[in-house]
Coordinates of C-alpha atoms in Angstrom, one line a residue:
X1 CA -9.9 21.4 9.4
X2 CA -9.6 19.8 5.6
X3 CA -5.8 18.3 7.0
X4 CA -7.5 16.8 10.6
X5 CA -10.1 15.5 8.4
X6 CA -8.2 13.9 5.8
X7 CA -5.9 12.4 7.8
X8 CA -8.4 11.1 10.3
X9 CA -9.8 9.2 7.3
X10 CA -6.2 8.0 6.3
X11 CA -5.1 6.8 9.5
X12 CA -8.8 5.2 9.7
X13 CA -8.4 3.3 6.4
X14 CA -4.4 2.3 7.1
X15 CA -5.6 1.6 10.4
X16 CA -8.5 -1.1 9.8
X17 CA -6.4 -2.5 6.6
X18 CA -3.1 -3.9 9.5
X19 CA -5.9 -4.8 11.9
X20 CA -8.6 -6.3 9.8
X21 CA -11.3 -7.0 12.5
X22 CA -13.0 -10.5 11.8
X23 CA -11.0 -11.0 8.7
X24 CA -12.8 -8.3 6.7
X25 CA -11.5 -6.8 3.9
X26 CA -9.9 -3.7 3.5
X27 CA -12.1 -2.5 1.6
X28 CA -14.4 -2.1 4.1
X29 CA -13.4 0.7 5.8
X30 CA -11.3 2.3 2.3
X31 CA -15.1 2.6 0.2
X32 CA -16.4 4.4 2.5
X33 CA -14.0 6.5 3.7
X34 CA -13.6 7.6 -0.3
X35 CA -17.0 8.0 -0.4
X36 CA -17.1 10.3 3.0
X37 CA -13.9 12.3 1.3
X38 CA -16.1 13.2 -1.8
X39 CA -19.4 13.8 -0.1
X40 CA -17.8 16.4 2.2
X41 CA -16.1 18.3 -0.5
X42 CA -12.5 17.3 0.9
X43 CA -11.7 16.2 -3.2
X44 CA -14.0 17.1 -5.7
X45 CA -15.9 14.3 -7.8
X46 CA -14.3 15.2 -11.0
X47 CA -11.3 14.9 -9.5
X48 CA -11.6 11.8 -7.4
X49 CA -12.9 10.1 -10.9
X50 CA -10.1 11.2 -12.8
X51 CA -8.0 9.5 -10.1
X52 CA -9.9 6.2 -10.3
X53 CA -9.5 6.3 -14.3
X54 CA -5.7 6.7 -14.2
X55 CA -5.0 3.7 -11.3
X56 CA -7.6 1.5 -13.1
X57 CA -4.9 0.1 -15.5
X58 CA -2.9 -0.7 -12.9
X59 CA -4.8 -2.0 -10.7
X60 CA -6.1 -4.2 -13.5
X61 CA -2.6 -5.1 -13.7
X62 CA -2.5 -6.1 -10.4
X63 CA -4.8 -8.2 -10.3
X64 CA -3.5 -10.5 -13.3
X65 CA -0.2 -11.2 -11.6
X66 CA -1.5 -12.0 -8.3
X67 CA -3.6 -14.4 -10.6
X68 CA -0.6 -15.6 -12.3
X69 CA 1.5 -16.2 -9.2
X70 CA -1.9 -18.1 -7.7
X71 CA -2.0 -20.4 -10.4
X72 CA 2.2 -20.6 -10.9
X73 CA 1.9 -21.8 -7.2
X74 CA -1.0 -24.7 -8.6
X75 CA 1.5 -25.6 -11.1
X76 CA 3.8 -26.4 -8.6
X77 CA 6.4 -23.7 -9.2
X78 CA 7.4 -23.0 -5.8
X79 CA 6.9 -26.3 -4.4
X80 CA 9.8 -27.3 -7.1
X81 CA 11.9 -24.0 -6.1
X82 CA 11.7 -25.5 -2.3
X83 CA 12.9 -28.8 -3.7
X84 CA 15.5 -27.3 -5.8
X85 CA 17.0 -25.2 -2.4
X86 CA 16.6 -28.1 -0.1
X87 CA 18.5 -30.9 -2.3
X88 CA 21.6 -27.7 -3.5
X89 CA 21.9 -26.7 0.2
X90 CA 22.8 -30.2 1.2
X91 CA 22.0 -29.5 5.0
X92 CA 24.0 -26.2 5.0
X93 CA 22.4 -23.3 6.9
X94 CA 24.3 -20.7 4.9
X95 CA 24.1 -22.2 1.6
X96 CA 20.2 -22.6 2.0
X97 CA 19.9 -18.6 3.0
X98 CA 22.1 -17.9 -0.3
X99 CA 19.6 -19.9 -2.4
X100 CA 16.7 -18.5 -0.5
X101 CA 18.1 -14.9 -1.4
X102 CA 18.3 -16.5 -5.4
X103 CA 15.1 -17.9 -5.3
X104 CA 13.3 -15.0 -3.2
X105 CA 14.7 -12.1 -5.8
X106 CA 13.7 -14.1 -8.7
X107 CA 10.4 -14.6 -7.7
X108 CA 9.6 -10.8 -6.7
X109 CA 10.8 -9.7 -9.4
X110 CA 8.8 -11.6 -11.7
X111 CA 5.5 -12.3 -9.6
X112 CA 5.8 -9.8 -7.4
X113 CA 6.1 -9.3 -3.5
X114 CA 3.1 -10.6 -2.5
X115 CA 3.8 -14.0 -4.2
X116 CA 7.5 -13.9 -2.0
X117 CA 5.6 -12.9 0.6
X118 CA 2.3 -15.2 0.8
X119 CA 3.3 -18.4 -1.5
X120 CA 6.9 -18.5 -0.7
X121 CA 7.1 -18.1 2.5
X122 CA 5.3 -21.2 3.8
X123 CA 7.6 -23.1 0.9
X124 CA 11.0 -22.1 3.0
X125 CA 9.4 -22.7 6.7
X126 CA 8.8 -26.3 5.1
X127 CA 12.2 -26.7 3.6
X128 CA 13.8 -25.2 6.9
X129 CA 12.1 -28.4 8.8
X130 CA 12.6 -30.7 6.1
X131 CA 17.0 -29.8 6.5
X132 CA 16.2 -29.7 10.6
X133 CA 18.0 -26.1 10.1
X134 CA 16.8 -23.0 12.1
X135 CA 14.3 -21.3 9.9
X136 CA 14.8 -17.4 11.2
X137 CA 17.1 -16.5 8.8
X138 CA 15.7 -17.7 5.9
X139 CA 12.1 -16.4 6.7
X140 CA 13.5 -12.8 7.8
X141 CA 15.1 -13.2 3.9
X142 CA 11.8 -13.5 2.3
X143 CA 10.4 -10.4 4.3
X144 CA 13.6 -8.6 3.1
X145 CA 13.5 -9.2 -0.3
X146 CA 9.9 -9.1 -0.8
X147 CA 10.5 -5.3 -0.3
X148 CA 14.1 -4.6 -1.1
X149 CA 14.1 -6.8 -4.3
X150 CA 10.8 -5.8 -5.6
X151 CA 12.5 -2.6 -7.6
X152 CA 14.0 -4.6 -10.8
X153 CA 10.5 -4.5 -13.0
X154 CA 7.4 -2.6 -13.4
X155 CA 5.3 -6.0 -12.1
X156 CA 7.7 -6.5 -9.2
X157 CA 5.6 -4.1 -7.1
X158 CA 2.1 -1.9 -7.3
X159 CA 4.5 1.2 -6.6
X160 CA 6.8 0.3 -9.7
X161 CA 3.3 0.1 -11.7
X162 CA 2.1 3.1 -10.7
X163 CA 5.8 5.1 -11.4
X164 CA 6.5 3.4 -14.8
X165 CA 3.0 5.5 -15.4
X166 CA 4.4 8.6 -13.8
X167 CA 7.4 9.0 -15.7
X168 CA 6.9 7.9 -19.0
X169 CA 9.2 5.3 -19.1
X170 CA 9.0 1.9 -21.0
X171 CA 9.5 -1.4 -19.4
X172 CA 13.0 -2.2 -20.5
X173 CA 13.8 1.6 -19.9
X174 CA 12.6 0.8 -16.1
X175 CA 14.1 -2.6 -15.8
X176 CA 17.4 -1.2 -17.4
X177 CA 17.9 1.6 -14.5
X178 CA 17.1 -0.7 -11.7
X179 CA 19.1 -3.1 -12.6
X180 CA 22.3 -2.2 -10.9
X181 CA 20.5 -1.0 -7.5
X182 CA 18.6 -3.9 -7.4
X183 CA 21.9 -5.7 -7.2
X184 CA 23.9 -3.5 -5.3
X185 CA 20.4 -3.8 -2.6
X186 CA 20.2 -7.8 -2.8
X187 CA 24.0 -7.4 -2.0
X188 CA 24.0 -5.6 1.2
X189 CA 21.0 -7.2 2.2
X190 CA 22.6 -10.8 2.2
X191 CA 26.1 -9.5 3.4
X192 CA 24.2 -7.8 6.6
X193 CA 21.9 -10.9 7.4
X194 CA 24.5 -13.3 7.2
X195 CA 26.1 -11.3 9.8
X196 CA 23.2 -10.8 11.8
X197 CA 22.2 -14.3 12.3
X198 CA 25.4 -15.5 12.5
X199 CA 24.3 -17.9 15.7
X200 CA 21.6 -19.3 13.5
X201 CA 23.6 -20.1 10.4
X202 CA 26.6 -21.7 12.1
X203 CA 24.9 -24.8 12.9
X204 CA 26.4 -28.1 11.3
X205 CA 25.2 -28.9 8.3
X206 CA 22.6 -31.9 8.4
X207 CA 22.1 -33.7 4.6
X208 CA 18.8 -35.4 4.9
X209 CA 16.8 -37.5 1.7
X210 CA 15.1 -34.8 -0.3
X211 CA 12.2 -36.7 -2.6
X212 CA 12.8 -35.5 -6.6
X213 CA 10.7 -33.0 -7.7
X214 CA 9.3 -33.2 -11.3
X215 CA 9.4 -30.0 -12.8
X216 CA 6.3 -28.0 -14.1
X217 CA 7.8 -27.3 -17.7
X218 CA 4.7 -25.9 -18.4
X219 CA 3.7 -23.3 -15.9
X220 CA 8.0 -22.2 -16.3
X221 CA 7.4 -22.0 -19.9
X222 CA 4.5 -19.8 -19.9
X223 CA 6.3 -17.7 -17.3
X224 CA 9.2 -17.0 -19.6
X225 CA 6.6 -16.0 -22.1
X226 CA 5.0 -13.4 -19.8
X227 CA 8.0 -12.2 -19.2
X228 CA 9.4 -11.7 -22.2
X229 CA 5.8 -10.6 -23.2
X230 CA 5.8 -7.7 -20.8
X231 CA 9.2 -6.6 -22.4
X232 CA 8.1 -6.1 -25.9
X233 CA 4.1 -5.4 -25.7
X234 CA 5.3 -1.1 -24.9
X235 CA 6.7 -0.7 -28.0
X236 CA 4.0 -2.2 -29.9
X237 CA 1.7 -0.2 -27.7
X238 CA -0.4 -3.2 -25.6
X239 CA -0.7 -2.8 -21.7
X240 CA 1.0 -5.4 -20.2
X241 CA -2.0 -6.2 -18.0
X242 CA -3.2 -8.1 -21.3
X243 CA 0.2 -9.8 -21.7
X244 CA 0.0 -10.9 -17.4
X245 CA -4.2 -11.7 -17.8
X246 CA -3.2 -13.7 -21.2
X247 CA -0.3 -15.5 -18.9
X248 CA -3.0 -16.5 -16.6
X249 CA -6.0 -17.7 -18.9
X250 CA -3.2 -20.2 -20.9
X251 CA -2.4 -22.1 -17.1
X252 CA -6.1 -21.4 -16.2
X253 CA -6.9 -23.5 -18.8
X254 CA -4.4 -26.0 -18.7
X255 CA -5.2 -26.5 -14.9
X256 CA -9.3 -26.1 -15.7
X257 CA -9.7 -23.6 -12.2
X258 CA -13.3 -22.7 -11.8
X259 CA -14.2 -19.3 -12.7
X260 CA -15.1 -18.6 -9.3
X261 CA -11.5 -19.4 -7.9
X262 CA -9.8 -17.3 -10.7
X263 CA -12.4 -14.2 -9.4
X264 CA -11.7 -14.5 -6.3
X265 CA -7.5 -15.5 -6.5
X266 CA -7.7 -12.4 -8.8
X267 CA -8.9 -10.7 -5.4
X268 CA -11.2 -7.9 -6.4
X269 CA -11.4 -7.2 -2.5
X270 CA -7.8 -5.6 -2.4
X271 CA -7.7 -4.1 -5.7
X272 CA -11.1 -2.0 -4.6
X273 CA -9.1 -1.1 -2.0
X274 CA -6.2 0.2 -3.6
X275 CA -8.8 2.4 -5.8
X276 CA -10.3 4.3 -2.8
X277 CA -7.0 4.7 -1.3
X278 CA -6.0 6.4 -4.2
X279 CA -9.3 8.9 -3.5
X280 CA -8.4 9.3 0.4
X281 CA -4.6 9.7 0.0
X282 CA -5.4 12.7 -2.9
X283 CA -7.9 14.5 0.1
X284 CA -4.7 14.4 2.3
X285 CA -2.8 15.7 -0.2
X286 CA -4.8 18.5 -1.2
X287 CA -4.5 19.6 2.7
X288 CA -1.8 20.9 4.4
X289 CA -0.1 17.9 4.9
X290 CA 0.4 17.5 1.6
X291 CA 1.6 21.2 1.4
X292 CA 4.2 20.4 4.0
X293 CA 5.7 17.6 1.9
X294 CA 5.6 19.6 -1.6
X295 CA 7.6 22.3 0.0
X296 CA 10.5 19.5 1.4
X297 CA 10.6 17.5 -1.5
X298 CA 13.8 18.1 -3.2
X299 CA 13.0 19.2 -7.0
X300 CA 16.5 18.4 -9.0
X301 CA 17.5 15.2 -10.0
X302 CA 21.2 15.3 -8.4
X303 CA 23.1 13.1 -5.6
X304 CA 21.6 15.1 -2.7
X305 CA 17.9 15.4 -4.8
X306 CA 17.6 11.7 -5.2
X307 CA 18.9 11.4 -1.4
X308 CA 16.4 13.3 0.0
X309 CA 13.9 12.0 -2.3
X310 CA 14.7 8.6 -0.8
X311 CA 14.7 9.4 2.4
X312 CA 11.8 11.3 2.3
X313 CA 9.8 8.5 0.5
X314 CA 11.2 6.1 3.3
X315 CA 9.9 8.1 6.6
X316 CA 6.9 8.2 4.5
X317 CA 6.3 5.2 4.4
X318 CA 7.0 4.1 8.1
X319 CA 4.7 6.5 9.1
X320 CA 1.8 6.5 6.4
X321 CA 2.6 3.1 4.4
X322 CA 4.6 2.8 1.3
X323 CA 1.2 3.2 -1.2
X324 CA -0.2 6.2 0.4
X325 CA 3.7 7.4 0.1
X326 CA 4.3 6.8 -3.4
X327 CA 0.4 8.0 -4.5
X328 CA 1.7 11.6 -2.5
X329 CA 5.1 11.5 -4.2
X330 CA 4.6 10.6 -7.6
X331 CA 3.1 14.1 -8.6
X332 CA 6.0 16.0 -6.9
X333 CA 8.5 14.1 -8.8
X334 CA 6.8 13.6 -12.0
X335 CA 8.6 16.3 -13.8
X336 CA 12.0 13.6 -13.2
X337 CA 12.3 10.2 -13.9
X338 CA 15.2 10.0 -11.9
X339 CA 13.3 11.5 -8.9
X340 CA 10.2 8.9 -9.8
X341 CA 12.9 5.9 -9.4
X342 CA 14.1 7.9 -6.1
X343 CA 10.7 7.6 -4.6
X344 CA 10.6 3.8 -5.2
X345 CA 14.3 3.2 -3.8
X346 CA 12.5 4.9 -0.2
X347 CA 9.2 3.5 -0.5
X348 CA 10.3 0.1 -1.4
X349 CA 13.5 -0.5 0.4
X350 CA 12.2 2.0 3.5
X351 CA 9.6 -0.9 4.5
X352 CA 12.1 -3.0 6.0
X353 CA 12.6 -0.5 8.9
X354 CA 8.7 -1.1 10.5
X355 CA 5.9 -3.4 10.3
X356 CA 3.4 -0.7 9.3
X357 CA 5.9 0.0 6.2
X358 CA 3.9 -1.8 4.0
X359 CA 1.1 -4.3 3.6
X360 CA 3.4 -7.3 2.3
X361 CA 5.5 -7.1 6.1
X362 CA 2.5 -7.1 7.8
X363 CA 1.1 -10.2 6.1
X364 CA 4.7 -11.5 6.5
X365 CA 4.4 -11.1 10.3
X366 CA 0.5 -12.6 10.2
X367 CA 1.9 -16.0 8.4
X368 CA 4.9 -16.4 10.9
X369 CA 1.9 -15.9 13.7
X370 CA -0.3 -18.2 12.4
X371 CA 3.2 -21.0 12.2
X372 CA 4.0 -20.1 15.9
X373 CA 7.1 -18.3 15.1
X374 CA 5.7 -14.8 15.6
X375 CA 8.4 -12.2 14.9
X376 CA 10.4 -10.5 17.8
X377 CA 9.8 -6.6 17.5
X378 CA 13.0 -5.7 18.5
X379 CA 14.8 -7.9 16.5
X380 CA 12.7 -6.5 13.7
X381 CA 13.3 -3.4 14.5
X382 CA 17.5 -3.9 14.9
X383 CA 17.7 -5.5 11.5
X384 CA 15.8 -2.5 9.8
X385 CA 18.0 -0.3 11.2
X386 CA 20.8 -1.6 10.0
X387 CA 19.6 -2.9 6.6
X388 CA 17.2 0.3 5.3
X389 CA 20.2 3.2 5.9
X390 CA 22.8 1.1 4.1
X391 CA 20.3 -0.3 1.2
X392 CA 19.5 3.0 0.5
X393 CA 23.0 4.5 0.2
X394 CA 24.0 2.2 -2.2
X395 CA 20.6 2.1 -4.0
X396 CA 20.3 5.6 -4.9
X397 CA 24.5 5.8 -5.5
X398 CA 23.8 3.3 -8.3
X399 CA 20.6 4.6 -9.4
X400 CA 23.1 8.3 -9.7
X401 CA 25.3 6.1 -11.8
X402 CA 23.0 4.3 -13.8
X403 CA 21.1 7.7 -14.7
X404 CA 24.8 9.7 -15.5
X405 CA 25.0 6.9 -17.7
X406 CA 21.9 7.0 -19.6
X407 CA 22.3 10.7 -19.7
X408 CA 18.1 10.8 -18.5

């Protein structure tokens, strides 16, 4: 009765946060449903408070960088990376979808997915019409990477936040064993979509006047400094939610943004959200459900533990959402940081495969329906298929590698 019950409440939460009736928040229906999981004795209150106290840092954290990527975007920081792809291509189909793949990695990485995702997206539709080039490609690549490319740092993605936690690693420590999946993902990634849309990037190229961009010096410098910021506040024992918030304040200042527009850009709404997710998912996994998934979890740290772990993580979440995966996961492969990284490789890279993977593809697939390019399912669907498997295999070979290495 305690696994119906929690997962009724899941799916409920998961299931109002893709549809979002009227444009509500997803808060709407997670608060409650936290609240309903603690009234009825399906987590205890001790327990469900402890849970809010260890994702308040990162959620705090989240909040700052979707600040920072709201006001990078004020700046004028992707509005200059569109300029810089569109004049570089020179008309070229292919050569665009290379510097979209650039542009699209660096950007994830450093402001996360939802930035790719929600500010970067509309940037590459625009450049797409500006070069009179098909846009599929291109936009599929932001999708892509906004899940695949999202494993190099701790602020690339809310999972990476909430595993740097788990495992007691530092951020260059994190950044350091990601590194070479990250590549080897971005890699296959670009070789299989090139392949894929083959039709659509053999198109003559077609040079057209691109306007010159001025750069925001600015908003890149303080970026550099964030970034380097995040690097060294560990060791000198500051969360880097201060270093991202501090980030923020220097081009909210600069810029002069209302206090009511940095609340809101911040977007409290989501980041309640994520908090009484993190009380529903820990009533599921205190059921059987969760019972079902300790006992198949793969508990050592080898090739075939970190493939399983993967591929766990990645049916996960397809079927329950790569947040609720991770929050189930992290416990069972606290004990290894190798494991820990395993989870991400599935829950970040898994995504790809369905639009219920993770909230960044189905805000993807909202922007291209608001454009009038809505997505085709099974296209969708064939690229996953061929993109997740393969990212994964060379994901968690490299992660092997880099961890054999490192000797961790």
């Amino acid at each position: 009765m305690i696994t119906v019950a929690s997962l009724v409440l899941l799916v409920g939460v998961l299931g109002f946060a893709v549809a979002r009736p009227r444009g509500l928040p997803e808060a709407v229906a997670a608060v409650p449903a936290a609240v309903v999981a603690v009234v009825a004795g399906l987590v205890p209150w001790r327990d469900a408070v402890s849970e809010l106290a260890e994702l308040g840092p990162t959620v705090g954290f989240l909040a700052a960088v979707l600040l920072l990527a709201y006001l990078a975007d004020e700046a004028g920081v992707f509005r200059y990376a569109g300029t810089i792809a569109a004049r570089w291509s020179r008309g070229s189909p292919q050569r665009l979808l290379g510097l979209v793949f650039v542009i699209a990695s660096v950007v994830t990485a450093a402001l996360s997915l939802d930035a790719t995702v929600v500010l970067l997206t509309p940037v590459v539709f625009a450049t797409a019409s500006t070069l009179a080039v098909r846009p599929r490609p291109h936009v599929y690549a932001c999708n892509h990477l906004a899940n695949s490319a999202s494993l190099l740092l701790p602020v690339s993605n809310l999972t990476n936040l909430l595993a740097m936690s788990a495992a007691g690693l530092s951020f260059l420590t994190f950044a350091g064993l990601m590194a070479l999946p990250w590549l080897a993902v971005i890699a296959v990634e670009y070789l299989i979509l090139r392949r894929f849309f083959a039709d659509d990037l053999g198109t003559p190229p077609r040079p057209a006047d691109v306007p010159v961009e001025r750069p925001p010096r600015f908003a890149l410098v303080v970026l550099g400094l964030t970034l380097a910021g995040f690097a060294i506040s560990g060791p000198v024992g500051v969360h880097p939610a201060w270093v991202a918030l501090g980030g923020a304040l220097v081009l909210a200042v600069r810029q002069k943004e209302p206090v009511g527009t940095l609340v809101s850009r911040a977007n409290p709404g989501f980041c309640l959200f994520v908090l009484a997710l993190g009380v529903v998912v820990l009533a599921v996994s205190r059921g059987g459900f969760g019972t079902i998934v300790d006992r198949v979890a793969p508990h050592r740290p080898d090739l075939l533990g970190l493939l399983l772990m993967a591929g766990l993580a990645a049916v996960l979440a397809n079927l329950l959402n790569n947040l609720p995966a991770t929050l189930m996961l992290l416990p069972l492969a606290a004990h290894s940081p190798g494991l820990v990284l395993a989870v991400l490789l599935g829950a970040n890279i898994g995504p790809n495969l369905t639009y219920v993977g993770s909230l960044a593809t189905l805000l993807w697939r909202r922007i291209l329906h608001h454009r009038g390019a809505p997505p085709v399912t099974g296209e969708f669907l064939r690229l996953g298929a061929l993109t997740v498997p393969a990212c994964l295999l060379v994901g968690v070979a490299s992660l092997w590698l880099g961890l054999r290495v490192s000797g961790l």
